[in-house]
XYZ file of C-alpha atoms in Angstrom:
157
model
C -98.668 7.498 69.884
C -99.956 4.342 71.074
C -99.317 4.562 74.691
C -102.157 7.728 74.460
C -104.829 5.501 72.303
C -104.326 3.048 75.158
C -104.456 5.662 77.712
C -107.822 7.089 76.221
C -109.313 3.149 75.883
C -108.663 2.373 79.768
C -109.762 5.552 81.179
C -113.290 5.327 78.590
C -113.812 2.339 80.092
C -112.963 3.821 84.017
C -109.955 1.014 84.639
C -106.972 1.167 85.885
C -103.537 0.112 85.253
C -103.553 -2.687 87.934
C -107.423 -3.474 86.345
C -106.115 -3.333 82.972
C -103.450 -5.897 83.711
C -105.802 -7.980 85.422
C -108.171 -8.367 82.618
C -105.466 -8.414 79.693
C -102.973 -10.587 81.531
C -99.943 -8.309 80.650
C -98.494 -6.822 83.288
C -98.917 -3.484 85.272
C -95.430 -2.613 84.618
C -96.069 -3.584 80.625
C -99.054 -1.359 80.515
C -97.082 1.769 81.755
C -94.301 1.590 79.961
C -96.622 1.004 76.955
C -98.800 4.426 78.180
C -95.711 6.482 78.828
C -94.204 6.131 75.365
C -90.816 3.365 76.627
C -92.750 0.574 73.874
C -92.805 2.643 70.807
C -94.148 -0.747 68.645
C -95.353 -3.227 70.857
C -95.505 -6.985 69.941
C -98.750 -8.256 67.966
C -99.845 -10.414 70.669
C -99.634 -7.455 73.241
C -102.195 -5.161 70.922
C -104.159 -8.200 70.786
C -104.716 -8.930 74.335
C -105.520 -4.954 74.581
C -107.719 -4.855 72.257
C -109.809 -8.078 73.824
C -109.588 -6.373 77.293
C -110.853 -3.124 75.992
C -113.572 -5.372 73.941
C -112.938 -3.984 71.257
C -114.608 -4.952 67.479
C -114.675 -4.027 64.043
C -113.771 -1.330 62.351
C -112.752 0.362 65.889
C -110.751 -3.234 66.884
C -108.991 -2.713 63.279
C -107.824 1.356 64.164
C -106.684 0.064 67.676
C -104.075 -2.370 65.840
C -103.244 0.330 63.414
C -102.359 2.212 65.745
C -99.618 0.263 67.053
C -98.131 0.396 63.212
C -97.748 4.139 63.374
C -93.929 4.602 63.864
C -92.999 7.344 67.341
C -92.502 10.042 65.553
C -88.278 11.396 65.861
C -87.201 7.551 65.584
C -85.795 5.661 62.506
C -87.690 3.397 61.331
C -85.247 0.433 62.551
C -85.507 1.592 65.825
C -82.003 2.458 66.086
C -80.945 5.787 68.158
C -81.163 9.089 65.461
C -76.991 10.550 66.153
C -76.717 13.498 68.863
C -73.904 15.081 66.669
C -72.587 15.058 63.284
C -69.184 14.468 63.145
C -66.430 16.977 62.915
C -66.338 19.195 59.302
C -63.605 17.739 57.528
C -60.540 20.105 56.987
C -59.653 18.999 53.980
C -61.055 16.473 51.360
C -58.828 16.732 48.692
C -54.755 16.926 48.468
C -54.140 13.639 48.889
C -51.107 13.840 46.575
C -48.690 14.483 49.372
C -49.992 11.464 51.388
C -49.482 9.203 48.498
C -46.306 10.484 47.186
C -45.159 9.740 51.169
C -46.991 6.382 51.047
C -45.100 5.706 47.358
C -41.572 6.570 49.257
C -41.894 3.942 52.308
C -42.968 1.502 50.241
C -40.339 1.766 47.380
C -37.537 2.057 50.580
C -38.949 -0.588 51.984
C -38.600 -2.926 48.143
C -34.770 -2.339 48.084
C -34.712 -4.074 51.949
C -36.797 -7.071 50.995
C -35.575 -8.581 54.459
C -37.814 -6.210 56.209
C -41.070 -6.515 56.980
C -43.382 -3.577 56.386
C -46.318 -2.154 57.425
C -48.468 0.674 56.546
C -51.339 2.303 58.645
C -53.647 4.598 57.396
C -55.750 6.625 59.847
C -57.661 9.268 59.995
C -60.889 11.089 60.499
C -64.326 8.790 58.957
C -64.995 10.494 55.393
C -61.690 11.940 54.741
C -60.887 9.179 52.069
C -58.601 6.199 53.525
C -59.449 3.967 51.611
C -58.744 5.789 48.200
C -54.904 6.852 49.658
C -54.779 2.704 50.387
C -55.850 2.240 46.785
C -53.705 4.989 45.218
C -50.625 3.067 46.522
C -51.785 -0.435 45.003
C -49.683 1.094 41.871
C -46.641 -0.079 43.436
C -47.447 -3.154 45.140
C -47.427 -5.587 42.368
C -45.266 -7.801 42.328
C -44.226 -6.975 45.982
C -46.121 -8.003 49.473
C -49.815 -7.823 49.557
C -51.847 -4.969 49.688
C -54.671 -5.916 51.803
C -58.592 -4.477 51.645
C -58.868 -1.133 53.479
C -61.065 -2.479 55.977
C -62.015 -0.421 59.115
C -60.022 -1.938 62.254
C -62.011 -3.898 64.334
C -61.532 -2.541 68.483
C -60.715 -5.213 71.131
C -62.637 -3.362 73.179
């Protein structure tokens, strides 16, 4: 980790954090939240004012930036948070036939009242297939209303 090659440079050299922020011009808060692991990548610059405080040259200057490459280990690479939980097991993939033979029924009611106005939500559990029930009943939309994409609802929220 970073935050521990940092660590190791500033107490080589018998500094502080307050006399590392001094001489790098980051600051003290930076520099421990760097150490204790909160800055997993820190920004180019940053490394590069560390490295110049620490005096740092060559081929030891050059591990000292690589260093700050190396991903935290248990992170994605994007830096986005790895899930607590998996989601519920599904119940049941398949058997869809009885949803879509229901689906096929409200919408061939609904073509003999062309007056009305319908709408048909599908919900349901991520994975268990929406958008293929959606799909199975574009059979009987032509030529009637407008099946629209099976996109996932946005939340107001």
């Amino acid at each position: 980790m970073f935050g521990d090659v940092v660590k190791a440079n500033r107490a080589r050299l018998g500094m502080t954090q307050e006399d590392l922020a001094g001489r790098s011009g980051l600051g003290v808060r930076s520099i421990r939240d760097i150490e204790s692991g909160r800055v997993g990548r820190p920004r180019p610059g940053t490394v590069r004012l560390l490295a110049d405080a620490f005096a740092l040259r060559d081929v030891v200057r050059d591990r000292f930036h690589e260093s700050a490459l190396v991903e935290p280990p248990g992170e994605p690479p994007d830096g986005s948070p790895a899930p607590a939980q998996l989601p519920a097991d599904v119940a049941g993939f398949t058997g869809r036939a009885g949803y879509l033979r229901q689906l096929d029924a409200f919408l061939d009611e609904a073509t003999r009242t062309p007056t009305a106005v319908v709408v048909a939500a599908i919900a349901g559990t991520a994975g268990v297939g929406k958008p293929h029930i959606g799909q199975g009943c574009r059979s009987v939309c032509p030529g009637y209303g407008r099946c629209t994409n099976c996109a996932p609802a946005r939340s107001s929220r």
